Short mmCIF file of C-alpha atoms in Angstrom, two decimals:
data_model
loop_
_atom_site.label_atom_id
_atom_site.label_comp_id
_atom_site.label_asym_id
_atom_site.label_seq_id
_atom_site.Cartn_x
_atom_site.Cartn_y
_atom_site.Cartn_z
CA MET A 1 0.57 -38.71 -17.53
CA LYS A 2 2.85 -35.70 -17.77
CA ILE A 3 4.96 -35.12 -14.66
CA ILE A 4 6.87 -31.85 -14.14
CA TYR A 5 9.49 -31.09 -11.48
CA PHE A 6 10.54 -27.65 -10.27
CA ALA A 7 13.35 -26.12 -8.20
CA TRP A 8 15.25 -28.68 -6.10
CA LEU A 9 12.87 -31.48 -7.08
CA ARG A 10 14.03 -30.96 -10.65
CA GLN A 11 17.66 -30.90 -9.51
CA LYS A 12 17.38 -34.00 -7.33
CA THR A 13 15.47 -36.10 -9.87
CA GLY A 14 17.53 -34.73 -12.74
CA VAL A 15 14.28 -34.51 -14.73
CA SER A 16 12.33 -31.38 -15.63
CA GLU A 17 9.47 -33.10 -17.41
CA GLU A 18 8.52 -36.68 -18.33
CA ASP A 19 5.70 -38.75 -19.78
CA ALA A 20 5.07 -41.56 -17.32
CA SER A 21 2.71 -44.52 -17.12
CA PRO A 22 2.34 -45.46 -13.46
CA PRO A 23 0.55 -48.78 -12.71
CA GLU A 24 -3.21 -48.77 -12.13
CA THR A 25 -2.64 -49.05 -8.40
CA VAL A 26 -1.50 -45.41 -8.44
CA THR A 27 -4.75 -43.46 -8.05
CA ASP A 28 -3.75 -40.34 -6.10
CA VAL A 29 -0.84 -37.95 -5.60
CA ALA A 30 0.43 -39.82 -2.54
CA GLY A 31 0.45 -43.07 -4.53
CA LEU A 32 2.33 -41.35 -7.32
CA THR A 33 5.01 -40.03 -4.97
CA GLY A 34 5.40 -43.58 -3.58
CA TRP A 35 5.81 -45.03 -7.06
CA LEU A 36 8.34 -42.31 -8.04
CA LYS A 37 10.27 -42.81 -4.79
CA GLY A 38 10.49 -46.50 -5.65
CA ARG A 39 12.70 -45.61 -8.59
CA GLY A 40 15.46 -44.97 -6.04
CA GLY A 41 18.44 -42.63 -6.46
CA GLY A 42 17.56 -38.95 -6.93
CA PHE A 43 13.84 -39.78 -6.95
CA ALA A 44 14.05 -41.45 -3.54
CA GLU A 45 15.90 -38.40 -2.29
CA ALA A 46 13.45 -35.89 -3.82
CA PHE A 47 10.42 -37.58 -2.25
CA ASP A 48 12.06 -38.55 1.02
CA ASP A 49 10.40 -35.78 3.08
CA LEU A 50 6.91 -35.08 1.75
CA SER A 51 6.42 -32.25 4.26
CA VAL A 52 8.43 -30.02 1.92
CA VAL A 53 6.87 -31.25 -1.33
CA ARG A 54 3.83 -29.57 -2.88
CA ALA A 55 1.81 -30.84 -5.82
CA ALA A 56 -0.41 -29.44 -8.55
CA VAL A 57 -2.72 -31.43 -10.79
CA ASN A 58 -3.64 -29.74 -14.04
CA GLN A 59 -2.08 -26.54 -12.74
CA GLU A 60 -4.11 -26.37 -9.53
CA HIS A 61 -2.63 -26.75 -6.05
CA VAL A 62 -3.87 -30.04 -4.57
CA GLY A 63 -3.42 -32.15 -1.48
CA MET A 64 -1.70 -35.54 -1.40
CA ASP A 65 -5.08 -37.30 -1.49
CA HIS A 66 -6.07 -35.72 -4.83
CA ALA A 67 -6.84 -38.20 -7.63
CA VAL A 68 -4.50 -38.57 -10.61
CA SER A 69 -5.21 -40.31 -13.90
CA ALA A 70 -3.57 -40.96 -17.23
CA GLY A 71 -4.32 -37.66 -18.98
CA ASP A 72 -3.26 -35.41 -16.10
CA GLU A 73 -0.44 -32.92 -15.86
CA VAL A 74 1.07 -33.41 -12.40
CA ALA A 75 3.73 -31.08 -10.99
CA PHE A 76 5.93 -31.43 -7.90
CA PHE A 77 7.71 -28.50 -6.28
CA PRO A 78 8.79 -27.03 -2.94
CA PRO A 79 6.71 -24.41 -1.09
CA VAL A 80 6.66 -21.31 -3.28
CA THR A 81 8.99 -18.36 -2.64
CA GLY A 82 8.05 -15.68 -5.18
CA GLY A 83 7.05 -12.08 -4.64
CA MET B 1 -4.24 -7.42 -15.62
CA ILE B 2 -1.60 -10.13 -15.17
CA ARG B 3 1.87 -10.15 -16.70
CA VAL B 4 4.68 -12.65 -16.15
CA GLN B 5 7.83 -11.49 -17.84
CA ARG B 6 11.61 -11.64 -17.85
CA GLN B 7 12.15 -7.91 -18.49
CA ASP B 8 11.91 -5.02 -16.04
CA PHE B 9 8.86 -2.75 -15.87
CA ASP B 10 8.39 1.03 -15.59
CA VAL B 11 6.40 1.67 -12.41
CA GLY B 12 5.34 5.20 -13.37
CA ALA B 13 4.15 4.16 -16.82
CA GLU B 14 2.33 1.12 -15.43
CA LEU B 15 0.50 3.16 -12.77
CA ALA B 16 -0.44 5.86 -15.29
CA ALA B 17 -1.82 3.18 -17.63
CA LEU B 18 -3.67 1.56 -14.73
CA SER B 19 -5.61 4.73 -13.89
CA GLY B 20 -6.00 5.71 -17.54
CA ASP B 21 -9.13 7.81 -18.02
CA ASN B 22 -10.97 6.26 -15.09
CA ARG B 23 -12.10 9.30 -13.11
CA GLY B 24 -13.85 7.12 -10.52
CA ILE B 25 -10.49 6.25 -8.96
CA GLY B 26 -9.72 8.07 -5.72
CA GLY B 27 -6.67 6.09 -4.69
CA VAL B 28 -4.06 3.77 -6.13
CA CYS B 29 -2.03 1.53 -3.85
CA ALA B 30 1.12 -0.01 -5.30
CA PHE B 31 3.64 -2.45 -3.92
CA VAL B 32 7.04 -2.97 -5.51
CA GLY B 33 9.14 -5.91 -4.34
CA LEU B 34 12.91 -5.54 -4.72
CA VAL B 35 15.83 -7.94 -4.48
CA ARG B 36 17.63 -7.33 -1.17
CA GLU B 37 21.40 -7.56 -0.92
CA MET B 38 21.31 -10.10 1.89
CA ALA B 39 20.06 -13.70 1.73
CA GLY B 40 20.09 -15.77 4.91
CA GLY B 41 22.76 -13.54 6.46
CA GLU B 42 25.06 -13.68 3.43
CA PRO B 43 25.61 -11.08 0.71
CA LEU B 44 23.53 -12.01 -2.32
CA ARG B 45 25.24 -11.92 -5.71
CA SER B 46 22.12 -12.66 -7.73
CA MET B 47 19.01 -14.80 -7.75
CA SER B 48 17.22 -16.83 -10.38
CA LEU B 49 13.45 -16.91 -10.27
CA GLU B 50 11.98 -20.08 -11.74
CA HIS B 51 8.25 -20.41 -12.34
CA TYR B 52 5.62 -22.78 -13.74
CA PRO B 53 4.47 -21.26 -17.04
CA GLY B 54 0.73 -21.69 -17.45
CA MET B 55 0.01 -22.35 -13.81
CA THR B 56 1.62 -19.04 -12.79
CA GLU B 57 -0.79 -17.02 -14.91
CA LYS B 58 -3.75 -19.09 -13.68
CA ALA B 59 -2.75 -18.65 -10.05
CA LEU B 60 -2.25 -14.88 -10.41
CA ALA B 61 -5.55 -14.48 -12.30
CA ARG B 62 -7.35 -16.35 -9.54
CA ILE B 63 -5.79 -14.16 -6.83
CA GLU B 64 -6.73 -11.05 -8.80
CA ALA B 65 -10.31 -12.30 -9.24
CA GLU B 66 -10.54 -13.05 -5.52
CA ALA B 67 -9.40 -9.49 -4.72
CA ARG B 68 -11.99 -8.03 -7.07
CA GLU B 69 -14.67 -10.11 -5.41
CA ARG B 70 -13.70 -8.97 -1.92
CA TRP B 71 -13.17 -5.25 -2.57
CA PRO B 72 -14.80 -2.68 -4.89
CA LEU B 73 -11.87 -2.21 -7.25
CA GLU B 74 -11.71 -0.16 -10.41
CA GLU B 75 -8.44 -1.59 -11.72
CA THR B 76 -5.86 -4.19 -10.72
CA LEU B 77 -2.40 -5.07 -11.99
CA ILE B 78 0.10 -7.81 -11.14
CA ILE B 79 3.47 -7.97 -12.90
CA HIS B 80 5.94 -10.65 -11.77
CA ARG B 81 9.37 -11.19 -13.26
CA TYR B 82 11.33 -14.42 -13.63
CA GLY B 83 14.92 -15.19 -14.64
CA LYS B 84 18.12 -13.77 -13.21
CA LEU B 85 17.88 -10.72 -10.96
CA GLU B 86 20.48 -8.74 -9.04
CA PRO B 87 20.22 -6.84 -5.73
CA GLY B 88 18.18 -3.67 -6.16
CA GLU B 89 16.21 -5.02 -9.12
CA ARG B 90 12.41 -4.99 -9.17
CA ILE B 91 10.77 -8.43 -8.81
CA VAL B 92 7.07 -7.73 -8.60
CA LEU B 93 4.54 -4.92 -8.94
CA VAL B 94 1.05 -5.13 -7.49
CA ALA B 95 -1.28 -2.17 -7.94
CA THR B 96 -4.94 -1.73 -7.10
CA ALA B 97 -7.19 1.25 -7.77
CA SER B 98 -10.46 2.06 -6.04
CA ALA B 99 -12.77 4.95 -5.25
CA ARG B 100 -11.74 4.50 -1.60
CA ARG B 101 -8.20 4.27 -0.31
CA GLN B 102 -8.81 1.54 2.26
CA ALA B 103 -10.04 -0.87 -0.42
CA ALA B 104 -6.91 -0.11 -2.44
CA PHE B 105 -4.59 -0.72 0.55
CA GLU B 106 -6.25 -3.91 1.74
CA SER B 107 -6.59 -5.51 -1.68
CA CYS B 108 -2.98 -4.70 -2.63
CA ASN B 109 -1.76 -6.19 0.64
CA PHE B 110 -4.00 -9.23 0.15
CA ILE B 111 -2.70 -9.85 -3.38
CA ILE B 112 0.96 -9.78 -2.42
CA ASP B 113 0.33 -11.95 0.67
CA TRP B 114 -1.53 -14.57 -1.35
CA LEU B 115 0.92 -14.40 -4.22
CA LYS B 116 3.73 -15.21 -1.77
CA THR B 117 2.11 -18.51 -0.80
CA LYS B 118 0.11 -19.47 -3.92
CA ALA B 119 1.96 -18.34 -7.08
CA PRO B 120 4.42 -20.99 -8.33
CA PHE B 121 7.72 -19.13 -8.20
CA TRP B 122 10.96 -20.37 -6.65
CA LYS B 123 14.07 -18.35 -5.84
CA LEU B 124 17.55 -19.80 -6.29
CA GLU B 125 19.88 -17.50 -4.37
CA GLN B 126 23.54 -17.18 -5.37
CA THR B 127 25.90 -16.13 -2.56
CA GLY B 128 29.64 -16.55 -2.01
CA GLY B 129 28.77 -19.90 -0.43
CA GLY B 130 27.07 -21.21 -3.55
CA ALA B 131 23.48 -21.47 -4.83
CA GLU B 132 20.64 -22.27 -2.43
CA TRP B 133 16.89 -22.51 -2.94
CA ALA B 134 15.21 -19.94 -0.71
CA ASP B 135 13.09 -21.39 2.10
CA ALA B 136 9.45 -20.45 2.36
CA ARG B 137 8.95 -18.17 5.35
CA ASP B 138 6.55 -19.01 8.14
CA SER B 139 5.74 -15.30 8.30
CA ASP B 140 4.47 -15.46 4.71
CA GLY B 141 2.12 -18.28 5.65
CA ALA B 142 0.86 -16.28 8.61
CA ALA B 143 0.41 -13.17 6.45
CA ALA B 144 -1.62 -15.13 3.91
CA ALA B 145 -3.66 -16.78 6.64
CA ARG B 146 -4.92 -13.37 7.81
CA TRP B 147 -7.06 -13.31 4.67
CA PHE B 148 -8.39 -16.90 4.83
CA ARG B 149 -11.86 -15.85 5.91
CA ASP B 150 -13.91 -13.76 3.57
CA ALA B 151 -16.44 -11.12 4.57
CA LYS B 152 -19.10 -13.78 5.07
CA GLY B 153 -16.86 -15.77 7.41
CA LYS B 154 -16.60 -18.60 4.87
CA GLN B 155 -13.34 -20.53 5.04
CA LEU B 156 -11.38 -20.27 1.80
CA ASP B 157 -8.53 -22.48 0.71
CA MET C 1 11.26 13.55 2.69
CA ILE C 2 8.42 16.09 2.62
CA ARG C 3 7.38 18.21 -0.33
CA VAL C 4 4.41 20.59 -0.61
CA GLN C 5 4.09 21.89 -4.13
CA ARG C 6 1.73 23.26 -6.74
CA GLN C 7 3.11 21.22 -9.65
CA ASP C 8 2.48 17.58 -10.50
CA PHE C 9 5.00 14.83 -9.68
CA ASP C 10 6.36 11.84 -11.60
CA VAL C 11 5.52 8.73 -9.56
CA GLY C 12 8.04 6.47 -11.31
CA ALA C 13 10.89 8.96 -10.91
CA GLU C 14 9.99 9.62 -7.27
CA LEU C 15 9.90 5.92 -6.38
CA ALA C 16 13.18 5.25 -8.20
CA ALA C 17 14.80 8.14 -6.29
CA LEU C 18 13.30 6.85 -3.03
CA SER C 19 14.98 3.44 -3.35
CA GLY C 20 18.16 4.88 -4.84
CA ASP C 21 21.11 2.64 -4.07
CA ASN C 22 19.61 1.29 -0.86
CA ARG C 23 19.90 -2.49 -1.29
CA GLY C 24 18.39 -3.13 2.12
CA ILE C 25 14.93 -2.36 0.77
CA GLY C 26 12.76 -5.40 0.11
CA GLY C 27 9.48 -3.61 -0.50
CA VAL C 28 8.13 -0.19 -1.38
CA CYS C 29 4.50 0.66 -0.72
CA ALA C 30 3.10 3.71 -2.47
CA PHE C 31 -0.26 5.43 -2.31
CA VAL C 32 -1.38 7.93 -4.93
CA GLY C 33 -4.50 9.99 -4.24
CA LEU C 34 -6.39 11.22 -7.29
CA VAL C 35 -9.17 13.77 -7.81
CA ARG C 36 -12.43 11.87 -8.41
CA GLU C 37 -15.00 13.14 -10.89
CA MET C 38 -17.81 13.17 -8.34
CA ALA C 39 -18.14 15.39 -5.26
CA GLY C 40 -21.13 14.84 -2.99
CA GLY C 41 -23.11 13.22 -5.80
CA GLU C 42 -22.41 15.99 -8.31
CA PRO C 43 -19.94 16.04 -11.19
CA LEU C 44 -16.81 17.90 -10.09
CA ARG C 45 -15.40 20.52 -12.44
CA SER C 46 -12.29 21.24 -10.39
CA MET C 47 -11.10 21.70 -6.85
CA SER C 48 -8.80 24.16 -5.13
CA LEU C 49 -6.61 22.90 -2.36
CA GLU C 50 -5.73 25.55 0.20
CA HIS C 51 -3.12 24.89 2.88
CA TYR C 52 -1.32 26.55 5.78
CA PRO C 53 2.27 27.15 4.62
CA GLY C 54 4.69 26.43 7.41
CA MET C 55 2.31 24.38 9.50
CA THR C 56 1.73 21.96 6.63
CA GLU C 57 5.39 21.06 6.41
CA LYS C 58 5.63 20.74 10.20
CA ALA C 59 2.58 18.50 10.37
CA LEU C 60 3.80 16.25 7.57
CA ALA C 61 7.31 16.03 9.05
CA ARG C 62 5.80 15.03 12.38
CA ILE C 63 3.65 12.31 10.77
CA GLU C 64 6.69 11.04 8.88
CA ALA C 65 8.78 10.99 12.08
CA GLU C 66 6.02 9.12 13.90
CA ALA C 67 5.94 6.49 11.12
CA ARG C 68 9.70 6.05 11.32
CA GLU C 69 9.45 5.58 15.05
CA ARG C 70 6.74 2.94 14.77
CA TRP C 71 8.13 0.89 11.87
CA PRO C 72 11.65 -0.05 10.71
CA LEU C 73 11.71 2.09 7.56
CA GLU C 74 14.56 2.66 5.16
CA GLU C 75 13.01 5.59 3.29
CA THR C 76 9.84 7.69 3.39
CA LEU C 77 8.32 10.26 1.05
CA ILE C 78 5.27 12.51 1.25
CA ILE C 79 4.41 14.85 -1.62
CA HIS C 80 1.19 16.88 -1.36
CA ARG C 81 -0.03 19.33 -3.96
CA TYR C 82 -2.05 22.50 -3.47
CA GLY C 83 -3.79 24.89 -5.87
CA LYS C 84 -6.30 24.10 -8.60
CA LEU C 85 -6.73 20.45 -9.60
CA GLU C 86 -9.02 18.73 -12.08
CA PRO C 87 -10.58 15.25 -12.02
CA GLY C 88 -7.97 12.58 -12.67
CA GLU C 89 -5.10 14.73 -11.37
CA ARG C 90 -2.74 13.44 -8.68
CA ILE C 91 -3.14 15.09 -5.25
CA VAL C 92 -0.78 13.21 -2.98
CA LEU C 93 1.95 10.59 -3.02
CA VAL C 94 2.99 8.66 0.07
CA ALA C 95 5.74 6.07 -0.26
CA THR C 96 7.52 3.99 2.37
CA ALA C 97 10.39 1.55 1.90
CA SER C 98 11.42 -1.20 4.28
CA ALA C 99 13.23 -4.51 4.39
CA ARG C 100 9.85 -6.11 5.09
CA ARG C 101 6.68 -5.56 3.12
CA GLN C 102 4.31 -5.45 6.07
CA ALA C 103 6.16 -2.50 7.59
CA ALA C 104 5.93 -0.72 4.24
CA PHE C 105 2.18 -1.35 3.91
CA GLU C 106 1.27 -0.41 7.46
CA SER C 107 3.38 2.73 7.60
CA CYS C 108 2.12 3.97 4.23
CA ASN C 109 -1.47 3.40 5.32
CA PHE C 110 -0.76 5.09 8.66
CA ILE C 111 0.75 8.16 6.99
CA ILE C 112 -2.16 8.76 4.63
CA ASP C 113 -4.71 8.15 7.41
CA TRP C 114 -3.02 10.64 9.73
CA LEU C 115 -2.40 13.12 6.95
CA LYS C 116 -6.16 13.12 6.23
CA THR C 117 -6.95 14.30 9.75
CA LYS C 118 -3.83 16.24 10.78
CA ALA C 119 -2.33 18.03 7.77
CA PRO C 120 -3.83 21.52 7.25
CA PHE C 121 -5.33 21.23 3.76
CA TRP C 122 -8.84 22.23 2.71
CA LYS C 123 -10.63 21.36 -0.51
CA LEU C 124 -12.93 23.83 -2.23
CA GLU C 125 -14.97 21.80 -4.71
CA GLN C 126 -16.37 23.43 -7.84
CA THR C 127 -19.48 21.75 -9.28
CA GLY C 128 -22.30 22.96 -11.54
CA GLY C 129 -24.03 24.04 -8.33
CA GLY C 130 -21.19 26.36 -7.27
CA ALA C 131 -18.19 26.12 -4.98
CA GLU C 132 -18.43 24.22 -1.68
CA TRP C 133 -15.84 23.44 0.98
CA ALA C 134 -15.53 19.66 1.30
CA ASP C 135 -16.74 18.23 4.60
CA ALA C 136 -14.36 16.17 6.71
CA ARG C 137 -15.45 12.53 6.59
CA ASP C 138 -16.26 10.59 9.75
CA SER C 139 -14.62 7.60 8.05
CA ASP C 140 -11.33 9.51 7.92
CA GLY C 141 -11.51 10.13 11.64
CA ALA C 142 -12.18 6.45 12.26
CA ALA C 143 -9.32 5.45 9.96
CA ALA C 144 -6.91 7.72 11.81
CA ALA C 145 -8.17 6.49 15.19
CA ARG C 146 -7.08 2.93 14.33
CA TRP C 147 -3.51 4.12 14.81
CA PHE C 148 -4.00 6.10 18.04
CA ARG C 149 -2.27 3.50 20.19
CA ASP C 150 1.36 2.78 19.62
CA ALA C 151 3.08 -0.59 20.10
CA LYS C 152 3.49 0.08 23.82
CA GLY C 153 -0.20 0.81 24.23
CA LYS C 154 0.52 4.46 24.98
CA GLN C 155 -2.26 6.82 23.94
CA LEU C 156 -1.07 9.33 21.36
CA ASP C 157 -2.75 12.56 20.38
CA MET D 1 -0.91 38.42 18.12
CA LYS D 2 -1.12 37.21 14.56
CA ILE D 3 -4.44 35.57 13.65
CA ILE D 4 -4.87 33.60 10.42
CA TYR D 5 -8.11 32.28 8.92
CA PHE D 6 -8.45 29.46 6.41
CA ALA D 7 -11.12 28.06 4.11
CA TRP D 8 -14.67 29.18 4.99
CA LEU D 9 -13.47 30.96 8.14
CA ARG D 10 -11.43 33.21 5.85
CA GLN D 11 -14.44 33.68 3.60
CA LYS D 12 -16.90 34.42 6.42
CA THR D 13 -14.63 36.82 8.29
CA GLY D 14 -13.36 38.37 5.07
CA VAL D 15 -9.88 38.35 6.62
CA SER D 16 -6.99 36.05 5.76
CA GLU D 17 -4.55 37.42 8.32
CA GLU D 18 -4.53 40.18 10.92
CA ASP D 19 -2.46 41.59 13.78
CA ALA D 20 -4.78 41.79 16.75
CA SER D 21 -4.48 42.94 20.37
CA PRO D 22 -7.19 41.22 22.38
CA PRO D 23 -7.76 42.43 25.94
CA GLU D 24 -5.86 40.80 28.82
CA THR D 25 -8.98 38.87 29.78
CA VAL D 26 -8.40 36.73 26.68
CA THR D 27 -6.04 34.01 27.90
CA ASP D 28 -6.99 30.94 25.87
CA VAL D 29 -8.31 29.93 22.45
CA ALA D 30 -11.91 29.78 23.70
CA GLY D 31 -11.60 33.30 25.06
CA LEU D 32 -10.18 34.48 21.77
CA THR D 33 -13.06 33.00 19.77
CA GLY D 34 -15.48 34.74 22.15
CA TRP D 35 -13.74 38.06 21.65
CA LEU D 36 -13.66 37.64 17.84
CA LYS D 37 -17.33 36.62 17.80
CA GLY D 38 -18.09 39.82 19.68
CA ARG D 39 -17.06 41.78 16.61
CA GLY D 40 -20.35 40.66 15.04
CA GLY D 41 -21.07 40.29 11.33
CA GLY D 42 -18.97 37.69 9.51
CA PHE D 43 -16.96 37.05 12.67
CA ALA D 44 -20.09 36.16 14.64
CA GLU D 45 -21.08 33.86 11.80
CA ALA D 46 -17.64 32.23 11.52
CA PHE D 47 -17.48 31.40 15.23
CA ASP D 48 -21.16 30.60 15.69
CA ASP D 49 -20.67 26.81 15.79
CA LEU D 50 -17.34 25.97 17.43
CA SER D 51 -17.87 22.24 16.82
CA VAL D 52 -16.69 22.82 13.25
CA VAL D 53 -13.83 25.19 14.11
CA ARG D 54 -10.29 23.95 14.74
CA ALA D 55 -7.37 25.98 16.05
CA ALA D 56 -3.59 25.95 15.89
CA VAL D 57 -1.24 27.98 18.09
CA ASN D 58 2.22 28.51 16.65
CA GLN D 59 1.43 25.96 13.94
CA GLU D 60 0.43 23.16 16.30
CA HIS D 61 -3.09 21.76 16.59
CA VAL D 62 -4.51 22.71 20.00
CA GLY D 63 -7.73 22.42 21.97
CA MET D 64 -9.98 25.34 22.90
CA ASP D 65 -8.44 25.49 26.38
CA HIS D 66 -4.92 26.11 25.04
CA ALA D 67 -3.28 29.34 26.25
CA VAL D 68 -2.71 32.26 23.86
CA SER D 69 -0.52 35.29 24.41
CA ALA D 70 0.64 38.40 22.60
CA GLY D 71 3.47 36.93 20.52
CA ASP D 72 1.52 33.89 19.27
CA GLU D 73 0.46 32.94 15.77
CA VAL D 74 -3.09 31.66 16.10
CA ALA D 75 -4.94 30.03 13.20
CA PHE D 76 -8.61 29.09 12.82
CA PHE D 77 -9.86 26.63 10.24
CA PRO D 78 -12.42 23.88 9.60
CA PRO D 79 -11.57 20.17 10.04
CA VAL D 80 -8.92 19.34 7.45
CA THR D 81 -9.80 17.65 4.15
CA GLY D 82 -6.53 17.02 2.34
CA GLY D 83 -5.06 13.80 0.98
#
């Protein structure tokens, strides 16, 4: 699973992109954030308040209950501020 | 047409190319977004626009397609820049062309409203106090929400 | 700014001049009206736009002033051509600049809607069947009427 | 009183601009149209259907009940079609 971080999530985690293999118990976005938070440090900080975290799976906006699996590209970012 | 680019764009040339030889166009509505000199009450030195290559293009293409489904449009254009920008610089151009002016106005307004809440761009603002990620505005969410129901009253995400 | 002129205008140059050095502008909304190739179901060869010199400028200045009273605008521009025009040619440019995009969109839309019913211009359309004065559209009256009440609910003429 | 005609009112009357001295009984725009119509010919035709005639006095849109007097500039034209 490819995981990408943008804006302050990238800064807090210190990672812009990684290949990760979460355990089989991680089946949705919420589960993934929990697993990442469990790493502690900047990851715990980045995923501390999920109300300001948005996710995309395979480049589509999704909710926290959206399924994730091994081949997916998952991105985490704050609410968008373009335009 | 969708373009995501670092470099500036020439509004006059883009609008001329948009209309081209299409003589069915009665009105073109264009919106140009510019970097303002103030950010959260402090003078802005510059901003850096980060985006999600790949998803950005998909998101803009989907917004454009939605606009074309809702209004009878002859031509549409979205250009969005990324990278470092200074006050006064152009950030985004949205232009829509239609036989009728109201379709051009509404669709252009719709595209920029949806872009503001759906296109994966993030602004890092540099002021005298340091660099801060811009907060999403509630007013942008409200502006986008105005368009959540289509003509048939179907709820759209 | 108001301009009534026979010659064409350069949209890019006009919009760049409109923003100028004003770093308080966050958004510019522009509308360009073009001559369509069809007039009342018949192919249009050309049109002649007649106007009322003196009153035209007054009417446009009043519409512009009304827009500036209703919305917080940094800059406004109305350019309207007269004389002979062919399909595809630009007729009118309305541009409004504001800190906020919604003020730019609404005021630009307001100006073109009011211009369509209040500025003394008349189109003589030349088709294969001869020359005919264009009829005022009911839809233009309805579009202008949307703006008849100001923010305080006062009826305006 | 200066009277100006635009678009098909100019074509029907055959006059683009004139200096006119209507009688003192003409005190408003409606009265003026009646007096002009009384000239017959193209004038009668131009002012036959007042629902498609608009007026300005001193370069301001006015209704048919608006006053007119000797020094005024009065214009007659169809509903506008610019933009």
